[in-house]
């Protein structure tokens, strides 16, 4: 296969991968941040201490994290079909990707929020700040560099998951490597696809590291 033949396939596969990873990252952030904060607030010493809720939420997160993605992908086929009308294609893949990413990112959020200086929380409370104020004006802003680092890790994990989902018809770079590289013995295309995946992961890591350094400098300057 020549480069002219490979280029449109690679372009479409990259678009599909970015589409899947982009939407699932957004859903992971929207779901993972509240879950992670809730785990901190309801734990011992938290502002909303409630061990029953903490244990239930923690158990749900642990179950979600412990399931291998391939098993999750297959187990969610009925749910995926009910949500988007099919279990094949990039849009369908967003469902299991998001379900797998939310608990993963929630634990990273929990770790990041726990690292916030307790003195800042107590100072905000002493000034009359309620739970919402402490979360929005102290915990999340102070944890922002760690949250960005955690989100970077999540995106990289999702790129790997999306390649795995491609093997079962989700589209994207994984599907391209499997369909042409493995089934049709187009070794060159498979190697190029792997190189694109490596470049994509490296780019995400570099951008994430740069964002973390920028936020860290701004925090120290403030």
CSV table of C-alpha atoms in Angstrom, one decimal:
chain,number,residue,atom,x,y,z
A,1,UNK,CA,0.0,0.0,0.0
A,2,UNK,CA,1.4,3.4,-1.0
A,3,UNK,CA,1.4,6.5,1.1
A,4,UNK,CA,-1.3,8.0,-1.1
A,5,UNK,CA,-3.5,5.1,-0.3
A,6,UNK,CA,-2.7,5.2,3.4
A,7,UNK,CA,-3.2,8.9,3.9
A,8,UNK,CA,-7.0,9.1,3.7
A,9,UNK,CA,-7.3,6.0,5.9
A,10,UNK,CA,-5.0,7.5,8.5
A,11,UNK,CA,-6.7,10.8,8.4
A,12,UNK,CA,-10.2,9.3,9.0
A,13,UNK,CA,-8.8,7.0,11.7
A,14,UNK,CA,-7.2,10.0,13.5
A,15,UNK,CA,-10.5,12.0,13.3
A,16,UNK,CA,-12.4,9.0,14.7
A,17,UNK,CA,-9.9,8.5,17.6
A,18,UNK,CA,-9.9,12.2,18.5
A,19,UNK,CA,-13.7,12.2,18.4
A,20,UNK,CA,-14.0,9.2,20.7
A,21,UNK,CA,-11.3,10.4,23.1
A,22,UNK,CA,-12.5,14.0,23.1
A,23,UNK,CA,-16.1,13.2,24.1
A,24,UNK,CA,-15.2,10.5,26.6
A,25,UNK,CA,-12.6,12.9,28.2
A,26,UNK,CA,-15.3,15.6,28.6
A,27,UNK,CA,-17.7,13.1,30.2
A,28,UNK,CA,-15.0,11.8,32.4
A,29,UNK,CA,-14.2,15.3,33.6
A,30,UNK,CA,-17.9,16.1,34.2
A,31,UNK,CA,-18.5,12.9,36.1
A,32,UNK,CA,-15.1,12.4,37.8
A,33,UNK,CA,-14.7,15.8,39.4
A,34,UNK,CA,-18.0,15.6,41.4
A,35,UNK,CA,-17.3,12.0,42.4
A,36,UNK,CA,-13.8,12.6,43.5
A,37,UNK,CA,-14.8,15.7,45.5
A,38,UNK,CA,-17.7,13.8,47.1
A,39,UNK,CA,-15.3,11.0,48.2
A,40,UNK,CA,-13.2,13.6,50.0
A,41,UNK,CA,-16.1,15.5,51.6
A,42,UNK,CA,-17.9,12.4,52.9
A,43,UNK,CA,-14.8,10.7,54.3
A,44,UNK,CA,-13.6,11.0,57.9
A,45,UNK,CA,-12.8,14.6,58.7
A,46,UNK,CA,-14.6,15.8,55.6
A,47,UNK,CA,-17.1,18.7,55.6
A,48,UNK,CA,-20.0,16.4,54.8
A,49,UNK,CA,-18.8,13.4,56.7
A,50,UNK,CA,-21.0,10.4,55.9
A,51,UNK,CA,-19.2,7.1,55.9
A,52,UNK,CA,-22.2,5.2,54.4
A,53,UNK,CA,-22.3,7.4,51.3
A,54,UNK,CA,-18.5,7.3,51.2
A,55,UNK,CA,-18.3,3.6,51.2
A,56,UNK,CA,-21.0,3.2,48.6
A,57,UNK,CA,-19.5,5.7,46.2
A,58,UNK,CA,-16.0,4.3,46.9
A,59,UNK,CA,-17.3,0.7,46.1
A,60,UNK,CA,-18.9,1.9,42.8
A,61,UNK,CA,-15.7,3.6,41.8
A,62,UNK,CA,-13.6,0.6,42.7
A,63,UNK,CA,-15.8,-1.8,40.7
A,64,UNK,CA,-15.6,0.5,37.7
A,65,UNK,CA,-11.8,0.7,37.9
A,66,UNK,CA,-11.3,-3.0,38.5
A,67,UNK,CA,-13.1,-4.2,35.4
A,68,UNK,CA,-10.8,-4.9,32.4
A,69,UNK,CA,-11.8,-2.6,29.5
A,70,UNK,CA,-12.4,-5.4,27.1
A,71,UNK,CA,-14.9,-7.0,29.5
A,72,UNK,CA,-16.5,-3.6,30.1
A,73,UNK,CA,-16.8,-3.1,26.4
A,74,UNK,CA,-18.6,-6.3,25.9
A,75,UNK,CA,-20.7,-6.1,29.0
A,76,UNK,CA,-22.0,-2.7,28.1
A,77,UNK,CA,-23.2,-3.7,24.6
A,78,UNK,CA,-26.9,-3.8,25.6
A,79,UNK,CA,-26.6,-0.5,27.4
A,80,UNK,CA,-24.6,1.1,24.5
A,81,UNK,CA,-27.2,0.0,22.0
A,82,UNK,CA,-30.0,1.4,24.2
A,83,UNK,CA,-28.2,4.8,24.5
A,84,UNK,CA,-27.0,5.4,20.9
A,85,UNK,CA,-28.9,2.8,18.9
A,86,UNK,CA,-25.9,0.7,18.0
A,87,UNK,CA,-22.8,-0.8,19.6
A,88,UNK,CA,-20.5,-0.4,16.5
A,89,UNK,CA,-18.8,2.8,15.5
A,90,UNK,CA,-17.0,5.8,17.1
A,91,UNK,CA,-20.2,7.2,18.7
A,92,UNK,CA,-21.0,3.9,20.3
A,93,UNK,CA,-17.5,3.5,21.6
A,94,UNK,CA,-17.9,6.7,23.6
A,95,UNK,CA,-20.2,5.0,26.0
A,96,UNK,CA,-17.9,2.3,27.4
A,97,UNK,CA,-14.9,4.7,27.1
A,98,UNK,CA,-16.7,7.2,29.3
A,99,UNK,CA,-18.0,4.6,31.8
A,100,UNK,CA,-14.4,3.3,32.1
A,101,UNK,CA,-12.8,6.7,32.5
A,102,UNK,CA,-15.2,8.3,35.0
A,103,UNK,CA,-14.2,6.1,38.0
A,104,UNK,CA,-10.5,6.2,36.9
A,105,UNK,CA,-10.5,10.0,36.9
A,106,UNK,CA,-12.6,10.2,40.1
A,107,UNK,CA,-9.8,8.6,42.1
A,108,UNK,CA,-7.2,10.9,40.6
A,109,UNK,CA,-9.4,13.9,41.6
A,110,UNK,CA,-9.8,12.5,45.1
A,111,UNK,CA,-6.0,12.2,45.4
A,112,UNK,CA,-5.5,15.8,44.1
A,113,UNK,CA,-8.1,17.3,46.4
A,114,UNK,CA,-6.7,15.5,49.4
A,115,UNK,CA,-3.3,17.2,48.8
A,116,UNK,CA,-4.7,20.7,49.3
A,117,UNK,CA,-3.4,22.4,52.5
A,118,UNK,CA,-5.9,21.7,55.3
A,119,UNK,CA,-5.1,25.2,56.7
A,120,UNK,CA,-6.6,26.9,53.6
A,121,UNK,CA,-9.8,25.0,54.1
A,122,UNK,CA,-10.0,25.9,57.8
A,123,UNK,CA,-9.3,29.6,56.9
A,124,UNK,CA,-12.1,29.6,54.4
A,125,UNK,CA,-14.4,28.1,56.9
A,126,UNK,CA,-13.4,30.6,59.6
A,127,UNK,CA,-14.4,33.4,57.2
A,128,UNK,CA,-17.8,31.9,56.9
A,129,UNK,CA,-17.3,29.9,53.7
A,130,UNK,CA,-19.8,27.1,53.2
A,131,UNK,CA,-19.1,23.7,51.5
A,132,UNK,CA,-19.8,25.1,48.1
A,133,UNK,CA,-17.5,28.1,48.6
A,134,UNK,CA,-14.7,25.9,50.0
A,135,UNK,CA,-15.0,23.5,47.0
A,136,UNK,CA,-15.2,26.1,44.3
A,137,UNK,CA,-12.8,28.7,45.7
A,138,UNK,CA,-10.3,26.6,47.6
A,139,UNK,CA,-10.2,22.9,46.9
A,140,UNK,CA,-10.5,22.9,43.1
A,141,UNK,CA,-8.4,26.0,42.4
A,142,UNK,CA,-5.6,24.8,44.7
A,143,UNK,CA,-5.7,21.3,43.2
A,144,UNK,CA,-5.9,22.5,39.6
A,145,UNK,CA,-2.3,21.6,38.6
A,146,UNK,CA,-2.8,18.0,39.9
A,147,UNK,CA,-6.2,17.8,38.3
A,148,UNK,CA,-4.7,18.7,34.9
A,149,UNK,CA,-2.0,16.1,35.4
A,150,UNK,CA,-4.6,13.6,36.3
A,151,UNK,CA,-6.7,14.5,33.2
A,152,UNK,CA,-3.6,14.2,31.0
A,153,UNK,CA,-3.1,10.6,32.4
A,154,UNK,CA,-6.8,9.9,31.7
A,155,UNK,CA,-6.6,11.1,28.1
A,156,UNK,CA,-3.6,8.9,27.5
A,157,UNK,CA,-5.4,5.9,29.0
A,158,UNK,CA,-8.4,6.7,26.8
A,159,UNK,CA,-6.2,6.7,23.7
A,160,UNK,CA,-5.1,3.2,24.6
A,161,UNK,CA,-8.7,2.2,25.3
A,162,UNK,CA,-9.9,3.6,22.0
A,163,UNK,CA,-7.3,1.6,20.1
A,164,UNK,CA,-8.6,-1.5,22.0
A,165,UNK,CA,-12.2,-0.6,21.2
A,166,UNK,CA,-11.2,-0.3,17.5
A,167,UNK,CA,-10.5,-4.0,17.4
A,168,UNK,CA,-14.3,-4.7,17.9
A,169,UNK,CA,-15.5,-2.2,15.3
A,170,UNK,CA,-15.3,1.1,17.0
A,171,UNK,CA,-13.3,2.7,14.3
A,172,UNK,CA,-10.2,4.8,14.8
A,173,UNK,CA,-6.5,4.0,14.8
A,174,UNK,CA,-7.0,0.6,16.6
A,175,UNK,CA,-9.5,-0.5,14.0
A,176,UNK,CA,-7.2,0.6,11.2
A,177,UNK,CA,-4.3,-1.3,12.6
A,178,UNK,CA,-6.4,-4.4,13.2
A,179,UNK,CA,-8.2,-4.4,9.9
A,180,UNK,CA,-5.4,-3.6,7.5
A,181,UNK,CA,-2.3,-4.5,9.6
A,182,UNK,CA,-3.4,-7.7,11.1
A,183,UNK,CA,-6.2,-9.1,8.8
A,184,UNK,CA,-4.8,-7.9,5.5
A,185,UNK,CA,-1.1,-8.2,6.4
A,186,UNK,CA,-0.4,-4.5,5.6
A,187,UNK,CA,2.6,-4.3,7.9
A,188,UNK,CA,3.7,-0.9,6.8
A,189,UNK,CA,0.3,0.6,7.6
A,190,UNK,CA,0.2,-1.1,10.9
A,191,UNK,CA,3.6,0.3,11.8
A,192,UNK,CA,2.6,3.8,10.7
A,193,UNK,CA,-0.5,3.5,12.8
A,194,UNK,CA,1.5,2.5,15.8
A,195,UNK,CA,3.8,5.5,15.2
A,196,UNK,CA,0.8,7.8,15.0
A,197,UNK,CA,-0.5,6.5,18.3
A,198,UNK,CA,2.9,7.0,20.0
A,199,UNK,CA,3.1,10.6,18.5
A,200,UNK,CA,-0.4,11.3,19.8
A,201,UNK,CA,0.3,10.1,23.3
A,202,UNK,CA,3.6,12.0,23.4
A,203,UNK,CA,1.9,15.2,22.2
A,204,UNK,CA,-0.8,14.9,24.9
A,205,UNK,CA,1.8,14.3,27.6
A,206,UNK,CA,3.9,17.3,26.5
A,207,UNK,CA,0.8,19.6,26.4
A,208,UNK,CA,-0.3,18.3,29.8
A,209,UNK,CA,3.1,18.8,31.3
A,210,UNK,CA,3.3,22.4,29.9
A,211,UNK,CA,-0.1,23.2,31.3
A,212,UNK,CA,0.9,21.8,34.8
A,213,UNK,CA,4.1,23.9,34.8
A,214,UNK,CA,2.2,27.0,33.8
A,215,UNK,CA,-0.4,26.5,36.5
A,216,UNK,CA,2.2,25.7,39.1
A,217,UNK,CA,4.2,29.0,38.3
A,218,UNK,CA,1.0,31.0,38.4
A,219,UNK,CA,0.0,29.5,41.7
A,220,UNK,CA,3.5,30.2,43.2
A,221,UNK,CA,3.3,33.8,41.8
A,222,UNK,CA,-0.1,34.3,43.3
